[in-house]
Amino acid sequence: MHFKLDSRSAPQTGVMENILLIRHWVARILAYSSAWNAGWCRQDKRFENDDILELLGFLPSREARIRRPPQALEKVIGEHSLDALLAEDDLYQNVVKLGDRLSLTEAERRLLVLFCYKDSSEILNEVCCLVKGGSMRQITALLARIVDVPEQDVQAALKPTGVLRVTQLLTLHMASGFRGKDLSCMIEVEDELHESLHVPDASDAHLVSLFYREADKAQLGLQDYKELKEEVAMLSRLLTRSVEEGIKGVNVLFYGPPGTGKSELAKVIGESLQMSMAFVPEEERDGDALTVKGRMGRYNGCQRAIAHDSRTLVVFDEAEDCLCDSPFMFFMPSKRQTEKSSMTRVLENNPRPTIWISNRVDMDPAFLRRFSHVVHMDNPGPSRRERLVREAMAGEAVSESFINEASKLESLSPAILHSSLHFSRLAAESDHVTESLIAHSLNARFKAMGVSERLKVETHKGLPWRGECLRASEDVASLIDQINPDVPVRFCLHGAPGTGKTAWGHELAERIQRPLIVRQASDLLDMFVGETEKQIAYAFEEAEQEGAVLLIDEADSFIGSRSNAQQSWEVSHVNQFLASLERFNGIFVATTNLLERVDEAAMRRFDFVVRFDCLDQEGVLLLLKDLADAYGIKLPAINVQRAMLDGMEMLTPGDFAATYRRLRVLKNPPDAAELVGMLRDCLSYKKKPSQPIGFMASLH
C-alpha cells in the first residue's frame, strides 16, 4: 500500500493520503463525461491539468487529447477493486470504528471517506470542481458510481433525517439546489471530524469524544442538596426506570440563574446512580465555540454513540441557545436558531435519558410539555444560604456578624461565593483583611450583575431592639412570644414611618427561629405586563418552600383599593396578591404607611391589624439611654431629661437609629444637650397629624 503527502496541501501538513484510493476515485469521477469535458481546453485541444494526468499515468500527447473520457480510465478503475483499497486504508478503518458506534451504513461510511479525502487532497478536490451542479438525483447517481454502492443507499444517506446530516457530520449546501455549484463545495465534512479521522489508528475514545465529554468528578454530594431531597429521589427513580425499561423521550430540565449548582447536581445524581454522564460539548477541541446547529449535531451523535450503553446519561448544558428565543434586541424579538419541528422530534425520540440545563425558561410551550420533569434551581433560600456560607467560610478569619450579613444576600449563589473566597485567599496580605476582600469581591460581582444588594462590613452593631418601648394597638412585645410558628398567621402593620413595623417583623423571625424573606414593593413591581404577578406568586412560593417568614414592605404599592384603580393591571396585582395570600401556609407580615389605600378585601384576610404609633415619653427615655450608652454620653438626672424632651411627642425608633448612624461619623461624641438637639432635628421635617374627631377618634 502506498501513501504520500500531497505537497500542495500545506495547511494539511501531517495528513496521510492513500494515493491509490485517490487515483481510483479520480478515474471514477472523470469517467463521468461532463467532468472530463469540463477539464478540456478548447484552445489547446487537450485536457489541461497535467497533475491529474500524471496521477493517472496518462501521457499528455495521447490520452490528454482524447475529446471524450478515454477508455484508459476504465483500466485505472479496474486495477484495484474499491473494496480492497478501502480495506487497507487507515482513514476508512477509523470510519469503521466510528460507524460501529453510530450504526452507519456502508454508503454513509464511504461518503465520509470520499469527502474527507476531497478536503485533504488538492488533486481530488480539483477533479470534484469539474463536476458542475445538477439535480439532487443526478448528484446522488454520480456519488453512487463513485463510492460503488446502490443509488438508493446514497439517497438514504443524504436525506435530511439521515445520520450524517442530523449529526452534522456532513453538510449539504443546497439553498437553491445544487445548480451553480460544483461537487467540491456541495458537500462538506465537519472540520473536527476531518481532523479526528486523519489520526492514524485513532482510538474509539478519541473518535467519540467529538460528540461528548465524560463528566469530571462532582465536587459536591447529595448532602449539599438537602432542600431538593425529594426532587432528587424522584429523579433517581425516573432515570433508573427509563434506563432499565429502555423508554425513549425521557428528558429532564434544570433551569435557574447561573451558578446555582445545576451542572453539579446532574453529576451528583449520576454518581449516586453509578451511571456515567456524557456532557455534550459546548466548544471544539481547539476552544472555538460551536454553533447551535453544531451542538445539536453533537447531541444527536452522542445519542447514537451511547445508544447501547445502558449506564450512561446525557447532559446538555447551556441549552438556552437551543431551547429558548434570544433576548429582545431593540424591542425586536430574535428567533430561536433551531426549528420547532426538529426540536420536538429530538425531545420525543432520544433513546437515552437527557438532563437539559438552562439559565432561562422562556421557551416554546411545545418544548416545555415534552419534558418528563422540570426542576427550578434558584439562588439558595435563607436556610440553605446560611449553611453554604458557614461551610464555605469554616476556617476563614471572619466574624459571626460577617457570616450573618453574608447569609442575608439573596443574590448569593454557590459559584459566586466560592469565587469570592478564592479571590480573598489569593489577594490577602493578612487574615485581618479577609472580610473586606470577600465583601469587595462580592459587591463587584453584584454590581456587574446589575444587582442592588451589597455586603457591608459593619463594625457597629446598632441599637438593641426594644419591644417594651414600642407603642402599638397590641402588646407587640408579648405577642411574639404567644405566636405558634407552626400555625399560619397574617399580620398587617401600619403607622407612620420609623415606628418599628419592619424591625418587629425581623425580631419575629429571629425569635421563632425561622428564616426571613423581605421584599420591598420595588422588588415585586415590574414594567412588563404579567411580570409583577409572577414576582408576587414566586415570593409566596419561596417563603413557603423555605418555611420562612415573608415580610412585604410598602405593601400598599400593589394592593391598593381596586375601586380606585385606573388600569386593569392594578386590579390584576391585587387579585394575584389575594390569591397567593389565601394559599400561603406560613407567617406573613405586610407593612404600610398608608392603610387607607389598602384594598378592603385584603384587609379582611389579615388575622392581626396592628397600628404602630410614635413613642411615648417612657419609650423615648429608654432609647435615649441606649443611645447615650452606645457612645459613652453622660445623661443628666431623669427629671432633667424629661424637661429636655418636652414637646418632642413625634419621635420614633427610626429617629434614634438615624441619630445613631449620624454619631458614628463624629470624632468626638456630643454632650446630652447636643444629643437631644440632634433628635429634635429629626422632628423638623415631620408634619403634625390632624386630630381625629368623633367616631374616628374612638378607633385610635
XYZ file of N, CA, C and O in Angstrom, residues 311-484:
696
model
N -25.647 2.327 30.946
C -25.264 3.002 32.181
C -24.741 4.414 31.926
O -23.894 4.919 32.647
N -25.238 5.051 30.884
C -24.793 6.408 30.571
C -25.995 7.313 30.347
O -26.932 6.956 29.635
N -25.960 8.486 30.977
C -26.969 9.518 30.777
C -26.332 10.681 30.023
O -25.122 10.897 30.094
N -27.148 11.443 29.330
C -26.656 12.585 28.554
C -26.976 13.868 29.310
O -28.057 14.013 29.890
N -26.032 14.817 29.301
C -26.247 16.134 29.900
C -25.988 17.191 28.829
O -24.909 17.217 28.228
N -26.971 18.044 28.591
C -26.841 19.128 27.614
C -26.843 20.436 28.398
O -27.884 20.980 28.736
N -25.650 20.949 28.682
C -25.508 22.182 29.467
C -25.623 23.398 28.551
O -25.412 23.309 27.343
N -25.931 24.556 29.167
C -26.080 25.807 28.406
C -27.044 25.608 27.233
O -26.767 25.976 26.090
N -28.202 25.055 27.541
C -29.149 24.673 26.479
C -30.061 25.808 26.045
O -30.856 25.625 25.117
N -29.963 26.989 26.676
C -30.911 28.052 26.343
C -30.813 28.521 24.883
O -31.812 28.948 24.292
N -29.613 28.439 24.294
C -29.476 28.857 22.897
C -30.261 27.953 21.958
O -30.677 28.389 20.874
N -30.452 26.704 22.354
C -31.178 25.750 21.507
C -32.668 25.717 21.826
O -33.493 25.488 20.935
N -33.018 25.956 23.095
C -34.408 25.807 23.518
C -35.171 27.119 23.578
O -36.386 27.142 23.388
N -34.476 28.210 23.882
C -35.145 29.482 24.160
C -34.953 30.477 23.028
O -33.959 30.415 22.294
N -35.894 31.397 22.920
C -35.729 32.509 21.991
C -34.647 33.422 22.524
O -34.454 33.542 23.746
N -33.931 34.087 21.634
C -32.892 35.014 22.047
C -33.537 36.212 22.728
O -34.688 36.551 22.464
N -32.795 36.899 23.630
C -33.354 38.071 24.302
C -33.734 39.153 23.296
O -33.208 39.215 22.191
N -34.649 40.034 23.724
C -35.078 41.121 22.859
C -33.908 42.058 22.581
O -33.139 42.395 23.477
N -33.793 42.456 21.337
C -32.788 43.431 20.921
C -33.506 44.582 20.236
O -34.211 44.384 19.237
N -33.363 45.769 20.801
C -34.015 46.951 20.254
C -35.517 46.724 20.104
O -36.151 47.110 19.125
N -36.096 46.070 21.112
C -37.528 45.810 21.176
C -38.027 44.921 20.036
O -39.205 44.893 19.722
N -37.103 44.191 19.417
C -37.474 43.246 18.369
C -37.043 41.853 18.799
O -35.881 41.657 19.158
N -37.951 40.882 18.795
C -37.571 39.535 19.221
C -36.650 38.875 18.203
O -36.795 39.041 17.004
N -35.690 38.126 18.720
C -34.791 37.362 17.854
C -35.188 35.898 17.935
O -35.340 35.343 19.015
N -35.371 35.274 16.787
C -35.888 33.917 16.769
C -34.858 32.904 17.233
O -33.661 33.102 17.111
N -35.379 31.812 17.782
C -34.554 30.689 18.173
C -33.885 30.112 16.926
O -34.421 30.147 15.819
N -32.669 29.576 17.107
C -31.909 29.108 15.958
C -32.172 27.648 15.612
O -31.556 27.110 14.706
N -33.074 27.003 16.325
C -33.440 25.628 15.995
C -34.891 25.600 15.540
O -35.741 26.312 16.073
N -35.181 24.765 14.553
C -36.539 24.639 14.054
C -37.400 23.902 15.070
O -36.961 22.932 15.697
N -38.638 24.359 15.215
C -39.536 23.762 16.200
C -39.769 22.285 15.921
O -39.715 21.450 16.832
N -39.998 21.946 14.664
C -40.311 20.553 14.330
C -39.140 19.629 14.632
O -39.317 18.535 15.182
N -37.929 20.065 14.293
C -36.767 19.214 14.550
C -36.501 19.094 16.038
O -36.104 18.033 16.526
N -36.736 20.194 16.787
C -36.502 20.146 18.232
C -37.503 19.232 18.925
O -37.151 18.496 19.857
N -38.749 19.270 18.495
C -39.740 18.374 19.105
C -39.417 16.917 18.816
O -39.612 16.046 19.672
N -38.920 16.628 17.594
C -38.513 15.244 17.289
C -37.383 14.796 18.198
O -37.351 13.654 18.668
N -36.443 15.711 18.449
C -35.320 15.383 19.335
C -35.823 15.032 20.728
O -35.375 14.057 21.352
N -36.783 15.823 21.246
C -37.277 15.608 22.601
C -38.192 14.393 22.715
O -38.430 13.903 23.817
N -38.709 13.922 21.608
C -39.621 12.777 21.647
C -38.927 11.452 21.391
O -39.436 10.403 21.813
N -37.772 11.485 20.721
C -37.193 10.222 20.236
C -35.817 9.902 20.798
O -35.206 8.917 20.357
N -35.293 10.703 21.723
C -33.946 10.398 22.226
C -33.938 9.055 22.955
O -34.733 8.834 23.873
N -33.052 8.145 22.566
C -33.034 6.812 23.194
C -32.501 6.826 24.621
O -32.894 6.001 25.434
N -31.578 7.740 24.934
C -31.015 7.790 26.273
C -31.573 8.989 27.031
O -31.741 10.075 26.455
N -31.891 8.847 28.331
C -32.404 9.978 29.117
C -31.422 11.149 29.087
O -30.206 10.956 29.129
N -31.956 12.348 29.015
C -31.128 13.549 28.911
C -31.536 14.567 29.958
O -32.727 14.807 30.177
N -30.534 15.170 30.597
C -30.753 16.297 31.505
C -30.339 17.559 30.760
O -29.178 17.711 30.380
N -31.298 18.452 30.524
C -31.053 19.717 29.851
C -30.885 20.799 30.908
O -31.688 20.876 31.847
N -29.872 21.626 30.769
C -29.577 22.654 31.767
C -29.620 24.018 31.095
O -28.925 24.259 30.110
N -30.461 24.896 31.642
C -30.650 26.212 31.024
C -30.712 27.289 32.098
O -31.222 27.054 33.201
N -30.193 28.470 31.764
C -30.292 29.605 32.676
C -31.627 30.323 32.530
O -31.973 31.157 33.367
N -32.362 30.001 31.454
C -33.648 30.648 31.194
C -34.681 29.590 30.853
O -34.325 28.456 30.560
N -35.942 29.998 30.885
C -37.007 29.040 30.585
C -38.049 29.653 29.650
O -39.146 29.131 29.494
N -37.714 30.764 28.982
C -38.641 31.411 28.070
C -38.631 30.700 26.716
O -38.140 31.205 25.726
N -39.170 29.509 26.725
C -39.156 28.662 25.535
C -40.569 28.376 25.062
O -41.555 28.667 25.750
N -40.670 27.806 23.890
C -41.957 27.439 23.314
C -42.664 26.438 24.238
O -42.059 25.456 24.677
N -43.944 26.667 24.557
C -44.672 25.721 25.415
C -44.652 24.295 24.881
O -44.747 23.333 25.653
N -44.531 24.149 23.562
C -44.476 22.799 22.980
C -43.231 22.058 23.446
O -43.232 20.821 23.532
N -42.158 22.788 23.735
C -40.947 22.155 24.266
C -41.151 21.794 25.734
O -40.822 20.680 26.163
N -41.690 22.739 26.497
C -41.851 22.516 27.938
C -42.701 21.290 28.237
O -42.390 20.513 29.139
N -43.775 21.115 27.474
C -44.671 19.987 27.784
C -44.063 18.637 27.408
O -44.588 17.595 27.800
N -42.975 18.651 26.676
C -42.331 17.392 26.297
C -41.265 16.956 27.301
O -40.686 15.887 27.140
N -40.989 17.785 28.296
C -40.048 17.365 29.340
C -40.769 16.473 30.345
O -41.879 16.777 30.789
N -40.101 15.394 30.718
C -40.690 14.478 31.694
C -40.811 15.135 33.059
O -41.731 14.834 33.821
N -39.868 16.018 33.379
C -39.908 16.735 34.655
C -39.100 18.014 34.520
O -38.148 18.082 33.730
N -39.490 19.023 35.280
C -38.820 20.322 35.260
C -38.447 20.687 36.691
O -39.282 20.607 37.594
N -37.194 21.087 36.903
C -36.712 21.443 38.238
C -36.181 22.871 38.204
O -35.277 23.182 37.424
N -36.764 23.719 39.034
C -36.282 25.107 39.137
C -35.244 25.190 40.245
O -35.499 24.819 41.384
N -34.061 25.674 39.903
C -32.984 25.823 40.883
C -32.614 27.303 40.969
O -31.917 27.844 40.114
N -33.118 27.951 42.000
C -32.864 29.378 42.198
C -31.680 29.553 43.131
O -31.119 28.572 43.647
N -31.293 30.804 43.351
C -30.268 31.065 44.351
C -30.750 30.494 45.685
O -31.956 30.465 45.955
N -29.843 30.035 46.546
C -30.254 29.360 47.783
C -31.184 30.214 48.628
O -31.031 31.445 48.700
N -32.160 29.550 49.268
C -33.025 30.239 50.220
C -32.286 30.526 51.509
O -31.113 30.143 51.679
N -32.919 31.203 52.443
C -32.233 31.632 53.669
C -31.524 30.514 54.433
O -30.363 30.659 54.806
N -32.218 29.387 54.654
C -31.612 28.330 55.461
C -30.443 27.672 54.737
O -29.373 27.466 55.328
N -30.626 27.358 53.454
C -29.538 26.739 52.706
C -28.383 27.727 52.515
O -27.213 27.350 52.560
N -28.729 28.998 52.299
C -27.693 30.006 52.095
C -26.810 30.130 53.344
O -25.583 30.208 53.244
N -27.432 30.132 54.514
C -26.646 30.223 55.749
C -25.739 29.006 55.905
O -24.574 29.119 56.294
N -26.267 27.834 55.576
C -25.449 26.624 55.683
C -24.275 26.671 54.712
O -23.137 26.326 55.073
N -24.530 27.107 53.470
C -23.451 27.203 52.488
C -22.383 28.190 52.927
O -21.182 27.929 52.792
N -22.824 29.336 53.445
C -21.866 30.360 53.876
C -21.026 29.846 55.033
O -19.799 30.017 55.060
N -21.660 29.199 55.991
C -20.909 28.699 57.152
C -19.920 27.610 56.745
O -18.781 27.574 57.226
N -20.348 26.722 55.854
C -19.442 25.662 55.413
C -18.284 26.232 54.603
O -17.128 25.821 54.776
N -18.579 27.190 53.736
C -17.534 27.760 52.885
C -16.532 28.581 53.684
O -15.340 28.603 53.365
N -16.994 29.257 54.718
C -16.130 30.151 55.477
C -15.543 29.492 56.725
O -14.897 30.168 57.534
N -15.770 28.202 56.872
C -15.170 27.499 58.003
C -13.649 27.581 57.896
O -13.061 27.254 56.870
N -13.007 28.049 58.953
C -11.553 28.189 58.943
C -11.072 29.535 58.445
O -9.870 29.837 58.516
N -11.977 30.363 57.913
C -11.594 31.700 57.456
C -11.639 32.672 58.640
O -12.376 32.483 59.608
N -10.853 33.733 58.540
C -10.782 34.743 59.612
C -11.929 35.733 59.455
O -11.738 36.894 59.056
N -13.146 35.259 59.721
C -14.328 36.111 59.607
C -15.135 36.011 60.894
O -15.106 34.996 61.596
N -15.858 37.081 61.204
C -16.638 37.137 62.436
C -18.017 36.522 62.233
O -18.475 36.320 61.106
N -18.685 36.250 63.343
C -20.035 35.711 63.297
C -20.993 36.713 62.653
O -21.873 36.331 61.866
N -20.803 37.993 62.960
C -21.678 39.007 62.367
C -21.488 39.083 60.856
O -22.445 39.315 60.110
N -20.245 38.871 60.384
C -19.991 38.896 58.940
C -20.696 37.720 58.268
O -21.292 37.872 57.192
N -20.645 36.551 58.887
C -21.335 35.375 58.339
C -22.837 35.631 58.282
O -23.507 35.300 57.288
N -23.379 36.248 59.334
C -24.815 36.533 59.357
C -25.208 37.497 58.244
O -26.249 37.328 57.598
N -24.386 38.530 58.024
C -24.691 39.501 56.974
C -24.580 38.861 55.589
O -25.403 39.115 54.709
N -23.567 38.037 55.393
C -23.395 37.371 54.096
C -24.556 36.412 53.820
O -24.974 36.237 52.667
N -25.079 35.816 54.862
C -26.177 34.856 54.706
C -27.474 35.536 54.293
O -28.412 34.871 53.843
N -27.552 36.854 54.437
C -28.761 37.584 54.078
C -28.799 37.967 52.604
O -29.813 38.463 52.116
N -27.690 37.761 51.880
C -27.603 38.183 50.478
C -28.393 37.232 49.584
O -27.971 36.110 49.325
N -29.541 37.667 49.093
C -30.405 36.796 48.312
C -29.836 36.480 46.930
O -30.206 35.489 46.312
N -28.929 37.333 46.437
C -28.342 37.103 45.111
C -27.099 36.229 45.187
O -26.449 35.995 44.163
N -26.759 35.761 46.368
C -25.548 34.964 46.556
C -25.776 33.524 46.079
O -26.613 32.811 46.609
N -25.022 33.123 45.077
C -25.080 31.746 44.584
C -23.820 31.008 45.035
O -22.817 31.638 45.381
N -23.844 29.664 45.043
C -22.650 28.912 45.443
C -21.418 29.279 44.612
O -20.313 29.409 45.137
N -21.594 29.466 43.310
C -20.450 29.774 42.443
C -19.846 31.123 42.788
O -18.622 31.285 42.856
N -20.694 32.135 43.014
C -20.203 33.466 43.349
C -19.504 33.444 44.704
O -18.442 34.054 44.891
N -20.065 32.732 45.665
C -19.466 32.645 46.993
C -18.069 32.039 46.927
O -17.105 32.595 47.474
N -17.930 30.904 46.251
C -16.638 30.226 46.201
C -15.618 31.019 45.384
O -14.431 31.027 45.722
N -16.069 31.716 44.353
C -15.147 32.540 43.565
C -14.614 33.697 44.403
O -13.431 34.036 44.331
N -15.468 34.312 45.196
C -15.037 35.431 46.034
C -14.098 34.961 47.145
O -13.143 35.654 47.497
N -14.364 33.786 47.687
C -13.454 33.222 48.701
C -12.088 32.928 48.085
O -11.049 33.185 48.696
N -12.090 32.394 46.876
C -10.840 32.097 46.180
C -10.049 33.389 45.943
O -8.825 33.437 46.133
N -10.752 34.444 45.577
C -10.109 35.743 45.375
C -9.471 36.245 46.670
O -8.327 36.719 46.675
N -10.208 36.154 47.766
C -9.692 36.685 49.030
C -8.451 35.922 49.493
O -7.530 36.518 50.058
N -8.403 34.614 49.252
C -7.237 33.825 49.674
C -5.991 34.199 48.886
O -4.880 34.191 49.412
N -6.181 34.525 47.602
C -5.027 34.867 46.762
C -4.595 36.317 46.930
O -3.412 36.638 46.772
N -5.556 37.190 47.235
C -5.244 38.628 47.279
C -4.962 39.154 48.670
O -4.555 40.313 48.815
N -5.132 38.333 49.704
C -4.986 38.826 51.081
C -3.526 39.022 51.470
O -2.677 38.189 51.160
N -3.256 40.131 52.131
C -1.935 40.367 52.709
C -1.835 39.720 54.087
O -0.761 39.294 54.510
N -2.968 39.687 54.787
C -3.026 39.060 56.110
C -4.462 38.664 56.381
O -5.390 39.031 55.640
N -4.666 37.893 57.449
C -6.015 37.446 57.791
C -6.922 38.591 58.207
O -8.145 38.447 58.207
N -6.324 39.748 58.558
C -7.131 40.861 59.060
C -7.985 41.504 57.974
O -8.915 42.254 58.274
N -7.664 41.249 56.715
C -8.402 41.899 55.630
C -9.329 40.922 54.902
O -9.879 41.253 53.861
N -9.498 39.716 55.423
C -10.318 38.707 54.742
C -11.742 39.197 54.514
O -12.288 39.076 53.421
N -12.359 39.744 55.556
C -13.746 40.197 55.433
C -13.889 41.275 54.373
O -14.798 41.231 53.547
N -12.991 42.255 54.384
C -13.102 43.357 53.427
C -12.870 42.872 51.997
O -13.521 43.350 51.051
N -11.966 41.902 51.805
C -11.713 41.377 50.462
C -12.902 40.575 49.936
O -13.272 40.693 48.765
N -13.488 39.759 50.796
C -14.668 38.989 50.374
C -15.798 39.945 50.013
O -16.463 39.793 48.979
N -16.016 40.945 50.877
C -17.073 41.918 50.608
C -16.805 42.682 49.316
O -17.716 42.914 48.507
N -15.542 43.068 49.103
C -15.185 43.809 47.881
C -15.462 42.963 46.639
O -16.031 43.458 45.650
N -15.087 41.701 46.677
C -15.288 40.821 45.529
C -16.779 40.582 45.269
O -17.241 40.660 44.125
N -17.523 40.298 46.317
C -18.957 40.050 46.157
C -19.661 41.283 45.607
O -20.486 41.189 44.683
N -19.336 42.442 46.147
C -20.010 43.667 45.711
C -19.672 44.012 44.265
O -20.512 44.529 43.526
N -18.433 43.732 43.875
C -18.048 43.978 42.482
C -18.850 43.070 41.543
O -19.280 43.490 40.457
N -19.047 41.831 41.942
C -19.828 40.897 41.122
C -21.297 41.321 41.062
O -21.926 41.269 39.998
N -21.845 41.723 42.210
C -23.242 42.153 42.229
C -23.445 43.379 41.335
O -24.453 43.496 40.638
N -22.482 44.296 41.364
C -22.579 45.486 40.525
C -22.571 45.103 39.047
O -23.355 45.629 38.246
N -21.672 44.182 38.684
C -21.598 43.738 37.285
C -22.883 43.030 36.853
O -23.273 43.090 35.687
N -23.544 42.375 37.794
C -24.786 41.650 37.502
C -26.000 42.568 37.488
O -27.097 42.136 37.142
N -25.816 43.828 37.885
C -26.950 44.746 37.964
C -27.810 44.514 39.183
O -28.991 44.869 39.203
N -27.213 43.924 40.229
C -27.935 43.621 41.465
C -27.684 44.745 42.471
O -26.547 45.203 42.626
N -28.722 45.187 43.149
C -28.592 46.311 44.082
C -28.026 45.900 45.438
O -27.584 46.755 46.202
N -28.047 44.616 45.758
C -27.554 44.169 47.060
C -26.063 44.451 47.226
O -25.295 44.393 46.261
N -25.652 44.741 48.456
C -24.244 44.925 48.781
C -23.973 44.330 50.164
O -24.811 44.391 51.064
N -22.796 43.759 50.319
C -22.372 43.239 51.619
C -21.508 44.295 52.292
O -20.482 44.710 51.739
N -21.929 44.733 53.444
C -21.189 45.753 54.184
C -20.509 45.134 55.396
O -21.103 44.318 56.103
N -19.260 45.537 55.612
C -18.517 45.082 56.784
C -18.807 46.065 57.899
O -18.217 47.146 57.969
N -19.767 45.724 58.734
C -20.189 46.622 59.799
C -19.361 46.407 61.057
O -19.158 45.270 61.497
N -18.897 47.523 61.630
C -18.175 47.456 62.912
C -19.070 47.888 64.072
O -18.703 47.736 65.221
N -20.249 48.444 63.730
C -21.202 48.870 64.757
C -22.422 47.972 64.708
O -22.976 47.710 63.643
N -22.846 47.517 65.848
C -23.971 46.592 65.908
C -25.317 47.304 65.843
O -26.325 46.677 65.552
N -25.346 48.600 66.130
C -26.606 49.325 66.160
C -27.272 49.212 67.521
O -26.798 48.521 68.431
N -28.391 49.895 67.663
C -29.119 49.871 68.937
C -29.869 48.555 69.092
O -30.328 47.973 68.109
N -29.986 48.074 70.328
C -30.734 46.826 70.546
C -32.224 47.032 70.295
O -32.742 48.144 70.401
N -32.898 45.936 69.926
C -34.347 46.019 69.723
C -35.034 46.074 71.082
O -34.752 45.286 71.985
N -35.963 47.032 71.207
C -36.667 47.229 72.480
C -38.168 47.113 72.241
O -38.843 48.075 71.917
N -38.688 45.909 72.390
C -40.113 45.715 72.181
C -40.952 46.435 73.207
O -42.063 46.892 72.902
N -40.426 46.592 74.436
C -41.204 47.203 75.504
C -41.433 48.700 75.300
O -42.322 49.292 75.909
N -40.604 49.310 74.424
C -40.766 50.752 74.223
C -41.692 51.065 73.052
O -42.047 52.223 72.831
N -42.081 50.044 72.274
C -42.941 50.287 71.121
C -44.350 50.630 71.577
O -44.881 50.063 72.539
N -44.958 51.557 70.858
C -46.326 51.979 71.175
C -47.224 51.520 70.032
O -47.100 51.990 68.909
N -48.082 50.550 70.333
C -48.913 49.967 69.281
C -50.273 49.604 69.839
O -50.497 49.615 71.048
N -51.196 49.277 68.916
C -52.552 48.918 69.321
C -52.610 47.539 69.957
O -53.632 47.167 70.532
N -51.559 46.751 69.838
C -51.436 45.447 70.502
C -50.152 45.459 71.320
O -49.231 46.248 71.063
N -50.085 44.580 72.299
C -48.841 44.418 73.047
C -47.889 43.595 72.177
O -47.792 42.377 72.294
N -47.184 44.276 71.269
C -46.396 43.582 70.257
C -45.206 42.844 70.856
O -44.712 41.869 70.263
N -44.730 43.279 72.012
C -43.596 42.589 72.626
C -43.997 41.193 73.081
O -43.299 40.208 72.829
N -45.126 41.095 73.772
C -45.569 39.775 74.255
C -46.242 38.965 73.150
O -46.302 37.736 73.223
N -46.740 39.646 72.107
C -47.404 38.943 71.015
C -46.447 37.965 70.345
O -46.845 36.860 69.957
N -45.177 38.344 70.216
C -44.192 37.460 69.584
C -44.082 36.151 70.343
O -44.013 35.063 69.760
N -44.088 36.227 71.684
C -43.929 35.022 72.499
C -45.157 34.119 72.436
O -45.059 32.920 72.733
N -46.296 34.676 72.057
C -47.520 33.881 72.037
C -47.760 33.204 70.686
O -48.629 32.344 70.568
N -47.001 33.562 69.671
C -47.248 33.042 68.321
C -46.766 31.604 68.204
O -45.634 31.283 68.595
N -47.615 30.747 67.656
C -47.243 29.367 67.345
C -46.649 29.354 65.934
O -47.373 29.590 64.959
